Structure formats: C-alpha cells, structure tokens
Coordinates of C-alpha atoms in Angstrom, one line a residue:
Chain A
M1304 CA 125.3 138.5 190.3
T1305 CA 123.9 140.2 193.4
A1306 CA 121.0 142.2 194.2
A1307 CA 123.0 145.0 194.0
V1308 CA 123.6 145.2 190.6
Q1309 CA 121.5 147.6 188.8
P1310 CA 120.7 146.5 185.3
L1311 CA 121.7 148.8 182.4
D1312 CA 119.8 149.0 179.1
D1313 CA 120.5 150.1 175.7
S1314 CA 120.5 153.9 176.6
E1315 CA 123.3 153.7 179.4
F1316 CA 125.4 151.2 177.6
P1317 CA 126.5 152.3 174.0
I1318 CA 125.5 149.0 172.5
H1319 CA 124.9 150.6 169.1
R1320 CA 128.3 151.9 169.0
Y1321 CA 129.8 148.7 170.0
R1322 CA 128.0 146.9 167.2
T1323 CA 129.7 148.6 164.3
D1324 CA 132.8 147.1 165.6
F1325 CA 131.9 143.7 165.1
P1326 CA 132.0 143.8 161.0
L1327 CA 130.0 140.2 160.6
L1328 CA 127.1 141.5 162.9
G1329 CA 126.2 143.8 159.5
R1330 CA 125.9 140.5 157.8
R1331 CA 122.6 139.3 156.2
V1332 CA 121.7 135.6 156.4
R1333 CA 118.8 133.9 154.4
D1334 CA 118.4 137.3 153.4
K1335 CA 117.3 138.9 156.9
P1336 CA 119.8 140.8 159.1
L1337 CA 121.9 138.4 161.2
I1338 CA 120.9 137.9 164.8
Y1339 CA 123.3 136.3 166.6
L1340 CA 122.5 134.2 169.5
D1341 CA 125.3 131.3 169.4
N1342 CA 127.6 133.3 171.7
A1343 CA 128.5 130.1 173.9
A1344 CA 129.6 128.3 171.1
T1345 CA 131.8 130.9 169.9
S1346 CA 131.8 135.0 169.6
Q1347 CA 132.1 137.2 166.8
K1348 CA 135.6 139.3 166.5
P1349 CA 135.9 143.2 166.4
R1350 CA 137.7 144.5 163.8
Q1351 CA 140.3 145.9 166.7
V1352 CA 140.9 142.1 166.9
I1353 CA 140.8 141.1 163.4
D1354 CA 143.1 144.4 162.7
V1355 CA 145.9 142.8 165.0
L1356 CA 146.2 139.8 163.1
D1357 CA 146.3 141.6 159.9
E1358 CA 149.2 143.5 160.8
Y1359 CA 151.0 140.7 162.6
Y1360 CA 150.8 138.5 159.2
R1361 CA 151.8 141.7 157.4
G1362 CA 154.1 143.6 159.4
Y1363 CA 156.3 141.5 161.5
N1364 CA 155.1 137.7 161.2
S1365 CA 157.9 135.7 162.4
N1366 CA 159.2 132.9 165.1
I1367 CA 159.4 133.8 168.8
H1368 CA 162.1 133.4 171.3
R1369 CA 164.9 132.6 168.9
G1370 CA 166.2 135.2 166.4
V1371 CA 168.5 138.0 167.2
H1372 CA 166.4 139.9 164.1
T1373 CA 164.2 142.7 164.1
L1374 CA 161.0 141.2 163.5
S1375 CA 161.6 137.9 165.9
E1376 CA 162.4 140.6 168.8
L1377 CA 158.9 142.6 167.7
A1378 CA 157.4 139.2 167.6
T1379 CA 158.3 138.3 170.8
E1380 CA 157.3 141.6 172.6
A1381 CA 154.0 141.4 171.4
Y1382 CA 153.7 138.0 172.5
E1383 CA 155.0 138.3 176.0
A1384 CA 153.0 141.9 176.1
A1385 CA 149.9 139.7 175.6
R1386 CA 150.7 137.3 178.5
K1387 CA 151.3 140.6 180.5
K1388 CA 147.7 141.8 179.4
I1389 CA 146.1 138.5 180.6
Q1390 CA 147.9 138.3 184.0
T1391 CA 146.4 141.3 184.7
F1392 CA 142.9 140.9 183.5
I1393 CA 142.2 137.6 185.4
N1394 CA 144.5 139.4 188.5
A1395 CA 146.9 136.5 188.6
A1396 CA 150.2 137.1 190.5
S1397 CA 152.8 136.1 187.8
H1398 CA 152.8 136.2 184.3
Q1399 CA 154.9 132.9 184.7
E1400 CA 151.1 131.5 185.7
I1401 CA 149.8 132.4 182.3
I1402 CA 150.0 129.2 179.8
F1403 CA 148.9 129.4 176.5
V1404 CA 147.1 126.4 175.4
R1405 CA 144.4 125.8 172.1
G1406 CA 141.6 126.3 174.5
T1407 CA 139.9 125.5 177.7
T1408 CA 139.8 121.8 176.7
E1409 CA 143.5 121.7 176.1
G1410 CA 143.8 123.1 179.8
I1411 CA 141.7 120.8 181.4
N1412 CA 143.6 118.0 179.5
L1413 CA 147.1 119.3 180.6
V1414 CA 146.2 119.7 184.1
A1415 CA 144.7 116.2 184.1
Q1416 CA 147.8 114.5 182.6
S1417 CA 150.5 116.7 184.2
Y1418 CA 149.2 117.3 187.3
G1419 CA 146.9 114.5 187.9
R1420 CA 148.8 111.5 186.4
S1421 CA 151.8 112.8 188.5
R1422 CA 149.9 113.0 192.0
L1423 CA 146.8 110.4 191.5
G1424 CA 146.6 106.6 192.1
A1425 CA 144.3 104.3 193.0
G1426 CA 141.4 105.0 195.3
D1427 CA 142.1 108.8 195.0
E1428 CA 139.1 110.6 194.0
I1429 CA 137.7 113.5 191.5
I1430 CA 135.1 115.3 192.0
I1431 CA 133.3 116.6 189.1
S1432 CA 129.3 117.7 188.7
E1433 CA 126.5 116.7 186.8
M1434 CA 126.3 119.9 184.8
E1435 CA 129.7 119.8 183.1
H1436 CA 130.8 120.1 179.5
H1437 CA 132.2 116.8 178.0
S1438 CA 135.5 118.7 178.0
N1439 CA 135.6 118.6 182.1
I1440 CA 134.4 115.1 182.1
V1441 CA 136.1 113.2 179.9
P1442 CA 139.8 114.1 180.7
W1443 CA 138.9 112.8 184.2
Q1444 CA 137.4 109.8 182.8
L1445 CA 140.8 109.3 180.9
L1446 CA 142.8 110.1 184.2
C1447 CA 140.9 107.5 186.2
E1448 CA 141.5 104.7 183.6
Q1449 CA 145.4 105.6 184.1
T1450 CA 145.6 106.1 187.8
G1451 CA 142.7 103.7 189.3
A1452 CA 141.5 106.7 190.8
L1453 CA 137.5 107.3 191.4
L1454 CA 135.3 110.1 189.7
K1455 CA 132.5 111.4 192.2
V1456 CA 129.9 113.5 190.7
I1457 CA 128.3 116.1 192.3
P1458 CA 124.3 116.1 192.0
I1459 CA 122.0 119.4 190.0
N1460 CA 118.4 120.2 191.8
D1461 CA 115.8 121.0 189.0
A1462 CA 116.7 124.4 188.9
G1463 CA 120.3 123.0 187.7
E1464 CA 122.1 124.4 190.7
L1465 CA 125.0 122.2 192.3
D1466 CA 123.6 120.0 195.4
M1467 CA 126.2 122.0 197.5
D1468 CA 125.2 119.7 200.6
E1469 CA 125.8 116.5 198.6
Y1470 CA 129.2 118.4 197.5
K1471 CA 130.4 118.4 201.1
N1472 CA 129.6 115.0 201.6
L1473 CA 131.3 113.9 198.7
L1474 CA 134.4 115.7 200.0
G1475 CA 136.8 113.6 202.3
E1476 CA 140.7 112.6 202.6
H1477 CA 140.6 110.8 199.4
T1478 CA 139.3 114.0 197.2
R1479 CA 142.5 114.8 195.4
I1480 CA 141.1 117.3 192.5
V1481 CA 137.9 119.0 192.2
A1482 CA 136.7 120.2 188.2
V1483 CA 133.6 122.7 188.2
G1484 CA 132.6 124.9 185.5
H1485 CA 132.4 128.4 186.7
I1486 CA 129.1 129.2 184.2
S1487 CA 127.2 125.9 182.7
N1488 CA 127.2 126.2 178.9
A1489 CA 123.9 124.1 178.8
L1490 CA 122.0 125.9 181.6
G1491 CA 123.6 129.1 182.3
T1492 CA 124.1 128.8 186.1
V1493 CA 126.7 130.4 187.6
N1494 CA 128.6 128.1 190.2
P1495 CA 130.0 129.5 193.6
V1496 CA 133.4 128.7 192.9
A1497 CA 135.1 130.5 195.5
E1498 CA 133.3 128.5 197.9
I1499 CA 133.5 125.5 196.4
T1500 CA 137.8 126.1 196.2
A1501 CA 137.6 126.9 199.9
L1502 CA 135.5 124.0 200.7
A1503 CA 137.8 121.8 198.1
H1504 CA 141.3 123.4 200.1
A1505 CA 139.6 122.5 203.2
A1506 CA 139.8 118.9 202.4
G1507 CA 143.3 119.0 201.0
A1508 CA 142.2 119.1 197.2
V1509 CA 143.0 121.3 194.1
T1510 CA 140.1 122.7 192.0
V1511 CA 140.5 123.4 188.3
I1512 CA 137.9 125.6 187.0
D1513 CA 136.4 125.6 183.7
G1514 CA 136.0 129.2 182.9
A1515 CA 135.1 128.9 179.0
Q1516 CA 131.6 130.4 179.6
A1517 CA 132.5 132.9 182.5
A1518 CA 135.3 134.8 180.5
P1519 CA 133.0 136.5 178.3
H1520 CA 130.4 137.7 181.2
T1521 CA 132.1 138.1 184.3
R1522 CA 135.3 139.8 185.9
L1523 CA 137.7 136.7 186.4
D1524 CA 139.6 137.6 189.6
M1525 CA 142.0 134.5 190.5
A1526 CA 143.3 136.1 193.8
A1527 CA 139.7 136.4 194.9
L1528 CA 138.3 132.7 193.5
D1529 CA 141.8 131.1 195.0
C1530 CA 141.3 128.4 192.8
D1531 CA 144.5 126.3 191.6
F1532 CA 143.9 126.3 188.0
Y1533 CA 141.6 128.2 185.4
A1534 CA 141.1 127.5 181.6
F1535 CA 139.1 129.7 179.3
S1536 CA 139.3 129.9 175.4
G1537 CA 140.0 133.3 173.4
H1538 CA 137.3 132.3 170.8
K1539 CA 134.3 132.7 173.4
L1540 CA 136.1 136.2 174.6
F1541 CA 135.7 137.7 171.0
G1542 CA 139.4 136.5 170.5
P1543 CA 140.5 133.7 167.6
T1544 CA 139.7 130.2 168.0
G1545 CA 142.8 128.3 168.7
I1546 CA 144.1 129.9 171.7
G1547 CA 143.2 129.9 175.2
V1548 CA 145.0 130.4 178.5
L1549 CA 145.9 127.7 181.4
Y1550 CA 145.9 129.8 184.7
G1551 CA 147.8 127.8 187.6
K1552 CA 149.4 128.5 190.6
Q1553 CA 152.9 129.0 190.3
A1554 CA 154.3 126.4 193.3
L1555 CA 151.7 124.1 191.6
L1556 CA 153.1 124.5 187.9
D1557 CA 156.6 124.5 189.2
A1558 CA 156.3 121.3 190.6
M1559 CA 154.4 119.4 187.4
P1560 CA 155.9 117.5 184.8
P1561 CA 155.9 119.0 181.4
Y1562 CA 152.9 118.4 179.0
H1563 CA 154.1 117.8 175.4
G1564 CA 158.0 117.8 175.0
G1565 CA 159.5 119.7 172.2
G1566 CA 161.4 123.0 171.4
D1567 CA 161.0 126.4 173.3
M1568 CA 160.0 124.0 176.5
I1569 CA 164.2 123.3 176.8
K1570 CA 167.2 124.8 178.2
M1571 CA 169.4 122.6 177.3
V1572 CA 168.9 118.9 175.8
T1573 CA 171.4 116.2 175.5
F1574 CA 170.9 112.9 174.8
E1575 CA 171.3 111.8 178.5
K1576 CA 169.7 114.9 179.8
T1577 CA 167.0 117.3 179.3
L1578 CA 166.7 120.3 181.4
Y1579 CA 163.1 121.9 181.5
N1580 CA 162.4 125.7 180.7
D1581 CA 161.2 128.0 183.6
L1582 CA 157.3 128.8 184.0
P1583 CA 155.5 129.6 181.6
Y1584 CA 157.8 128.0 178.8
K1585 CA 157.9 124.7 180.2
F1586 CA 154.4 123.9 179.0
E1587 CA 154.4 126.0 175.9
A1588 CA 156.4 123.2 173.4
G1589 CA 156.7 124.2 169.8
T1590 CA 156.2 127.2 167.9
P1591 CA 152.6 128.6 169.4
Y1592 CA 149.8 130.5 167.7
I1593 CA 151.5 133.4 167.7
A1594 CA 149.0 135.8 165.7
G1595 CA 146.4 134.0 168.1
V1596 CA 148.1 135.1 171.3
I1597 CA 148.5 138.8 170.0
G1598 CA 144.6 138.4 168.9
L1599 CA 143.6 137.7 172.5
G1600 CA 145.6 140.0 173.8
A1601 CA 143.5 142.6 171.8
A1602 CA 140.1 141.0 172.6
V1603 CA 141.4 141.8 176.1
D1604 CA 142.4 145.5 175.4
Y1605 CA 139.0 145.7 173.6
V1606 CA 136.6 144.2 176.7
N1607 CA 138.7 146.5 179.1
D1608 CA 137.5 149.2 177.1
V1609 CA 134.0 148.5 177.2
D1610 CA 134.5 147.1 181.1
M1611 CA 134.0 143.9 182.1
D1612 CA 131.6 145.5 185.2
S1613 CA 129.5 147.1 182.6
I1614 CA 128.9 143.9 180.2
R1615 CA 128.1 141.7 183.2
D1616 CA 125.5 144.5 184.5
Y1617 CA 124.0 145.1 181.2
E1618 CA 124.0 141.3 180.0
H1619 CA 122.3 140.7 183.3
G1620 CA 119.2 142.9 182.4
L1621 CA 119.3 141.6 178.6
L1622 CA 118.6 138.0 180.1
Q1623 CA 116.4 139.2 182.3
Y1624 CA 114.6 140.9 179.8
A1625 CA 114.8 137.4 177.6
T1626 CA 114.0 135.3 180.5
D1627 CA 110.5 137.5 180.9
A1628 CA 109.8 137.4 177.3
A1629 CA 110.2 133.8 177.4
A1630 CA 108.0 133.0 180.3
S1631 CA 105.5 134.7 178.0
V1632 CA 105.6 132.3 175.4
P1633 CA 102.9 129.2 176.1
G1634 CA 104.6 125.9 175.7
L1635 CA 108.0 126.9 176.4
K1636 CA 109.8 125.4 179.4
L1637 CA 113.2 127.1 180.6
I1638 CA 115.8 124.3 181.4
G1639 CA 117.9 126.1 183.8
T1640 CA 116.3 128.7 186.2
A1641 CA 119.0 129.0 188.5
A1642 CA 119.0 131.9 191.0
E1643 CA 122.5 133.1 189.6
K1644 CA 122.7 133.0 185.8
A1645 CA 124.5 134.3 182.7
G1646 CA 124.3 134.9 179.1
I1647 CA 122.0 131.5 178.5
L1648 CA 118.3 131.2 177.6
S1649 CA 118.1 127.1 177.3
F1650 CA 114.7 125.7 176.5
I1651 CA 112.3 123.1 175.1
M1652 CA 108.9 123.6 173.6
D1653 CA 105.8 121.8 173.6
G1654 CA 105.3 119.9 169.9
I1655 CA 108.3 121.4 168.7
H1656 CA 111.6 119.6 168.1
P1657 CA 115.1 122.0 168.8
H1658 CA 116.6 121.3 165.7
D1659 CA 113.2 122.3 163.6
L1660 CA 112.8 125.4 165.9
G1661 CA 116.5 125.9 165.3
T1662 CA 115.9 125.7 160.9
I1663 CA 112.7 128.1 161.5
L1664 CA 114.6 130.7 163.1
D1665 CA 117.5 130.4 160.8
H1666 CA 115.5 130.9 158.0
D1667 CA 114.9 134.2 159.8
G1668 CA 118.5 135.0 160.4
I1669 CA 118.2 133.7 163.7
A1670 CA 121.2 131.5 164.9
I1671 CA 120.6 129.8 167.8
R1672 CA 122.4 126.3 169.0
T1673 CA 120.3 123.4 169.1
G1674 CA 121.5 119.9 170.5
H1675 CA 123.0 118.8 173.6
H1676 CA 125.6 121.1 173.8
C1677 CA 127.8 118.6 174.9
A1678 CA 126.8 117.8 178.0
M1679 CA 124.8 115.0 177.5
P1680 CA 124.4 113.9 181.5
V1681 CA 122.6 117.5 181.8
M1682 CA 120.0 116.2 179.1
E1683 CA 119.6 113.0 180.6
R1684 CA 119.3 114.7 184.0
Y1685 CA 116.2 116.7 182.4
G1686 CA 115.1 113.4 180.5
I1687 CA 115.4 115.5 176.9
P1688 CA 117.1 114.6 173.9
A1689 CA 118.2 118.3 173.3
T1690 CA 117.5 122.0 174.1
A1691 CA 117.2 124.8 171.8
R1692 CA 119.5 127.8 173.5
A1693 CA 119.8 131.3 172.7
S1694 CA 123.4 132.6 174.0
F1695 CA 123.8 136.3 174.5
A1696 CA 126.9 138.5 174.4
F1697 CA 127.0 142.1 175.3
Y1698 CA 126.7 143.4 171.8
N1699 CA 122.9 141.8 171.9
T1700 CA 119.9 144.3 172.2
R1701 CA 116.4 143.7 173.6
E1702 CA 115.0 144.1 170.0
E1703 CA 116.7 140.7 169.1
V1704 CA 115.3 139.3 172.0
D1705 CA 111.8 140.4 170.4
K1706 CA 112.9 138.7 166.9
L1707 CA 113.4 135.8 169.0
V1708 CA 110.2 135.5 170.4
T1709 CA 108.5 136.5 167.1
G1710 CA 110.3 133.5 165.2
I1711 CA 109.5 130.8 168.0
D1712 CA 105.3 132.2 167.7
K1713 CA 106.0 131.7 163.8
A1714 CA 107.6 127.9 164.4
K1715 CA 104.1 127.4 166.9
N1716 CA 102.1 128.7 164.0
I1717 CA 103.6 126.0 161.5
F1718 CA 103.4 123.3 164.1
K1719 CA 100.3 124.0 165.3
Chain B
M1215 CA 112.5 132.6 147.4
F1216 CA 112.2 129.7 148.9
D1217 CA 109.8 129.8 152.0
I1218 CA 110.1 128.0 155.1
K1219 CA 106.9 126.5 154.8
D1220 CA 108.3 124.5 151.6
L1221 CA 110.1 122.8 154.0
Y1222 CA 107.8 122.3 156.5
Q1223 CA 104.9 121.5 154.3
E1224 CA 101.4 120.4 156.0
V1225 CA 102.2 116.7 154.8
I1226 CA 105.5 116.5 157.1
V1227 CA 103.9 118.5 159.8
D1228 CA 100.9 116.1 159.4
H1229 CA 103.1 113.3 159.3
N1230 CA 105.0 114.1 162.2
R1231 CA 102.0 114.9 164.4
S1232 CA 100.3 111.5 163.1
P1233 CA 103.3 109.0 161.9
R1234 CA 102.1 106.2 159.6
N1235 CA 103.2 102.6 161.0
F1236 CA 104.9 104.0 164.2
G1237 CA 105.2 101.2 166.4
K1238 CA 106.7 97.6 166.9
L1239 CA 105.7 94.8 164.5
D1240 CA 104.9 91.7 166.3
P1241 CA 106.8 89.4 165.2
A1242 CA 109.1 91.1 163.1
G1243 CA 111.5 89.2 161.0
R1244 CA 114.2 91.8 161.2
T1245 CA 114.7 94.8 163.5
L1246 CA 117.4 97.2 163.2
E1247 CA 118.2 100.8 165.3
G1248 CA 119.3 104.0 163.8
F1249 CA 120.7 106.9 165.5
N1250 CA 122.2 110.4 165.0
P1251 CA 124.8 110.8 167.8
L1252 CA 125.3 114.3 166.8
C1253 CA 121.4 115.4 167.7
G1254 CA 120.1 112.3 169.5
D1255 CA 117.7 111.3 167.2
R1256 CA 117.0 107.6 167.6
L1257 CA 114.5 104.8 165.2
T1258 CA 114.3 101.5 165.1
L1259 CA 112.7 99.5 162.2
Y1260 CA 110.7 96.6 162.2
L1261 CA 110.7 94.8 158.9
N1262 CA 108.9 91.4 157.6
L1263 CA 109.8 90.3 154.1
D1264 CA 107.7 87.9 152.4
D1265 CA 110.1 86.4 149.6
D1266 CA 111.7 89.8 148.0
H1267 CA 108.6 91.6 149.0
I1268 CA 108.3 94.1 152.1
S1269 CA 105.4 92.9 153.4
D1270 CA 104.8 95.0 156.4
I1271 CA 107.5 97.5 157.7
S1272 CA 107.1 99.9 161.1
F1273 CA 109.0 102.0 163.4
D1274 CA 109.4 103.9 166.6
G1275 CA 112.1 106.4 168.3
H1276 CA 112.0 110.2 169.1
G1277 CA 113.9 112.9 166.6
C1278 CA 112.9 116.0 164.7
A1279 CA 109.8 116.6 162.6
I1280 CA 112.0 116.0 159.2
S1281 CA 113.3 112.5 160.6
I1282 CA 110.0 111.3 162.0
A1283 CA 107.8 112.4 158.9
S1284 CA 110.4 111.0 156.8
A1285 CA 110.4 107.7 158.2
S1286 CA 106.5 107.9 158.4
L1287 CA 106.7 108.4 154.5
M1288 CA 109.5 105.9 153.9
T1289 CA 107.1 103.0 155.5
E1290 CA 104.5 104.1 153.6
G1291 CA 106.3 104.3 150.1
I1292 CA 107.9 101.0 150.1
K1293 CA 105.2 98.8 152.1
G1294 CA 104.5 96.2 149.6
K1295 CA 107.5 97.2 147.0
S1296 CA 110.1 94.5 146.5
V1297 CA 113.4 95.2 147.8
Q1298 CA 114.5 96.1 144.3
D1299 CA 112.4 98.6 143.9
A1300 CA 112.9 100.2 147.5
G1301 CA 116.6 99.9 146.5
T1302 CA 116.0 102.5 143.7
I1303 CA 113.8 104.7 145.4
F1304 CA 116.4 105.3 148.2
T1305 CA 118.9 106.2 145.7
D1306 CA 116.5 108.9 144.0
F1307 CA 115.5 109.6 147.4
H1308 CA 119.4 110.3 148.3
E1309 CA 120.0 111.8 145.4
L1310 CA 117.4 114.2 145.5
L1311 CA 118.8 115.6 148.9
T1312 CA 122.5 115.7 148.1
D1313 CA 122.8 115.9 144.6
S1314 CA 121.7 119.3 143.2
A1315 CA 123.0 118.8 139.8
R1316 CA 120.9 115.9 139.2
V1317 CA 117.4 116.4 137.8
I1318 CA 114.8 114.3 139.6
D1319 CA 110.9 113.3 138.4
L1320 CA 109.6 114.7 141.5
A1321 CA 106.2 113.3 140.2
G1322 CA 107.4 109.8 140.0
M1323 CA 108.6 109.8 143.7
G1324 CA 104.9 110.4 145.1
K1325 CA 104.8 112.1 148.6
L1326 CA 108.4 111.7 149.4
A1327 CA 108.6 114.8 146.9
V1328 CA 107.7 116.8 150.0
L1329 CA 110.8 116.3 151.6
A1330 CA 112.8 118.0 148.9
G1331 CA 113.5 121.1 150.7
V1332 CA 115.6 119.8 152.8
R1333 CA 118.3 119.9 150.5
E1334 CA 118.4 123.9 150.9
Y1335 CA 119.4 123.1 154.5
P1336 CA 122.6 120.6 154.2
S1337 CA 122.7 120.2 158.2
R1338 CA 119.3 118.6 158.2
V1339 CA 120.0 116.0 155.2
K1340 CA 120.9 113.2 157.9
C1341 CA 117.8 113.9 159.4
A1342 CA 115.8 112.9 156.6
T1343 CA 118.0 110.2 155.4
L1344 CA 118.6 108.5 158.6
C1345 CA 115.5 105.8 158.1
W1346 CA 116.6 105.4 154.9
H1347 CA 120.2 104.4 155.6
T1348 CA 118.8 101.9 158.4
L1349 CA 116.4 100.5 156.1
R1350 CA 119.4 99.8 153.6
A1351 CA 121.5 98.0 156.3
L1352 CA 118.3 96.1 157.5
L1353 CA 117.5 95.1 154.0
A1354 CA 121.6 93.8 153.5
G1355 CA 121.2 92.1 156.9
D1356 CA 123.3 93.7 159.2
H1357 CA 122.9 93.6 162.7
A1358 CA 125.0 96.4 164.1
P1359 CA 123.3 99.4 165.0
V1360 CA 123.2 102.6 162.1
S1361 CA 125.2 105.8 163.2
T1362 CA 125.0 108.8 160.9
E1363 CA 128.4 109.8 161.8

C-alpha cells in the first residue's frame, strides 16, 4: 500500500452486493447477526465456490489423469484449468510452477524437505524473522536438526517492522535460504518481500515466502517479486480448506527430488528404477483434493471479478477506519503499528484478558481470534501472553467495526 | 435468555480483580504448575497438608478472568477441608461444567456455583478447570506440570 492508494468506502465498492454472495454472512450467532472478523484464521466462502464443489460431486466426480472415460476427462480438464487460472492469478511464468498442496504449511515443508534437505549441510544458514507463524519456523528447525544448518532470526522493531539493517548483517556467504512471511498474521505488517528477495539473491540465497495472509489482500505477482518459492492456502482466499499452492521457479523445482512418492508422480516404475514424472506432477503424489482445486479455481475467478486492486483499496480504507476507531478507545493498545499493514488489528486491553474479551464479543455475535495466533515468539517480543485480533476481508463493513467498538465498550463496563 | 453477565458475575469480576490466597506459600509442603498451552494461562498451586486436611493453599500465575477467579474461589472453597471432601467438590464442580444431564445442587456448592455459566461456553471450560486439575494432581503427589492438552 503506497500513499497513492485512494481508500474506497462502501459507496464506491458494492459491498452489500458482494455480501449476499456469502450465505454464511447472513446467519445469526447467539441470536445476533454474525459479525465475522476472524478472516485471518479462515475466510467465508461465496456461493460461486460452494456451487462448483456441489456440481463436481453431483456431476462429474472421478479420478484425474487416469481414465479414458468421459467423467475422468471432465475432472482432469477442470483440475488443470484451475491450475492455469492460478498461474495467471499470481503471474507465474508457467503452469508447471504451480504445485497443489494441502496448504501453506505443506508448501513450506515441501521446500524445506525437498530443496533444503538435498542442498543444505552443516554450517549453512537459514534466515527467518521474529514475526513468523509457527509454520514458517518449525519446518526450518526440523531441517536444521537434519542437516546441521543454523537458524538466524531477523528482529522486529516496536512497531512490528523487520529490522532491514540487521537482515543485511545476517546475510552472508553461508546463507542458503531466507524464509519470511509476506504479511504477518499476528501483526498485519506487510513485509518488503521484493527487496528481501533481491538482497537474498545478491548473497546467493533463495527466498521462500509465506503468503498465507497476503493472498486475500493484495495482488500476487511472482514475476515482480522474483521470489524462488511462494506458498498460500485456498481457505484464506475464499476457497476450500485442505488445498493450497506452492509456487516455485521451474529450474529449482526441476532439480529438486520428490517430496512424496506414489501414484501420478511417476512415468514408469520397476523394482530396479523409477522414472519421476515431469512438473508439476512430480510433486503431486496420490489422488489430490480434486474438488478443492476446482473450488480454489472458482475462488480465484471470484476475486478476479471483484478485482484484487479494488479489494486492496477498500480494505486499506477499512483498516484505517478500524485503526482510528481503536485509537479512540481508552485502555486499548495496538500490537503492530507498522507503516505498511493489511487486514489485521491486533490489540490488548488494560485489565481485560483477550479470552474474556473474545467470549464477551461472541455473545454479541462478533467473532474475533484471541490467543498467540501461532506466533509465540511475537508474543514474547511484546511480553504478552496473547492478543485479541480482528481480521478483515473485503466483505466487512465500517458498521461492523462500529459494533466491534461497542462490544469492547461493553466488556470494559463488565470489568470496570 | 442467557446474559453475558450471568457468566461474568460480580463475584467473578471481583475475584479476578482481587484474587484471594494469591501469592507464594512459604514454606509450602507441595507445589505444582498447571498450564493451558492453547491460551497461555499458567498458574502454580502451593499447598500445606495437616494429616488429611488442607491447612493452607495459595496460587499465583496469570490467565483470563475465568481461570483466575476459579482458582481464587477454589482456594477459598477447600481451605480447611479434608482431601476427600476436596475430591468430592472437584467431581461436582467438573460435572457442573461438563455434564449438562446431571442435576447439580447449586445451593450446596456455595460460591463455586457462580461459575455455572461457563458451561454455555465449551471453549472456556478448561479455563475454569485448570486449577482443579492441577489440585487433583498435586493431591495425588504428581510432580510433572499439568497441561490441559
């Protein structure tokens, strides 16, 4: 988000029309209209996604890449069409660079185990940051245990921004992998991943970007970022759970050993020797989540129709509105005040534990997340056990932010 | 209809703000730590037994209002009781929160009955029972920290 972005408000963005696409947003919780502000955990699904799942299972459910029969051809066609949609969506050079995985977590583990384990040895270094989600910490710790590589951590400042000077100091001749999040799930910080990648490349290292939080908020452009690997999950992008994407540069993926062995990832198997399949199938062993892939393709169609740039601009205005509203609440302290933020308002309250706040808000139909957000080192950095986190999608409104503030006031009254 | 103030009753808010029996017992015959890895709640119980009577008990740590108030009310409710009576109170309290079929004599539970509202929020039951699970392990002579997971 640059200064050139002009925030849109509800009047310029047909949000109420979009909201009617999401059946769940119409339900009530504890006899109040649902206000869903836990989008960083998972997003709700539009009927356009729900319908294609239904059509697949009712109309042409069958296995892919195998049968000569009509249903298998239909399923294969839909599955591969989704791959091409995602290639275009993230501006990748080839559909062979799009690997379907279960989610961001599996994507990162695939890179760690396939790329990392085959290339790293004792004394090599992996750089991550202090704001990473556990899924971008633990796979690298496992790799370090297996190879003797060392883990280095870029610190963050009080606002929740990476210390880029310290990053430059950490980079060196032993650096092999730099793995950072595009947008922090605990703080909302948007990291300068293009700059991080350019610096890593200058040091001879590859970058792995955790895009779980970025995909629903900003246009993904692999060519512009020039990162080597990028992982994101379908379910945060209004698609099904259990499906995600690992993007990797073709030359790197080609040289990597398979992650899982099984059907579909081979050309020929004998007991003496097995020939692996070409990309992307080399990394897609076993029957995949076919409906999930087709559903994710529909989710990509959906956000393309809304337009990712409009989503970014609308959310920019919404987050600014929410940040201003939060700043007006006495006793509320924001955790994460980076200059570049998207989608997330993480905060603590004087005298009110986040879990109590979460329960009180739930009683008014308001869903937020409370806890450490799978980012315990971030909590340690700020010396707190947990935060309350409201996280937004393009279907959230300023009226919902107002109700969140009213709910916080109610909690303050209970604990006064 | 269930009101949020049925959960956060004045007694709970008060025990959260000013927990009773809060702080280390020195000396303490037994101590044990309990924690909830899902939410980060952490408390330590300190206990002195006189034969089979709980002559003194205290706790410290941090957590949400439900967990702090529950620990405070627990220490108040069992101090001076026999180990066997404490076990009975534990069973009644646990069933009060988890077994909707069982009819509990709320009047017989004293102040602990104010936590009955937690049963409306299954995700919060562990907040209220952390201190009790820690107590049970402590009375059983366990030394390993208690985890709710």
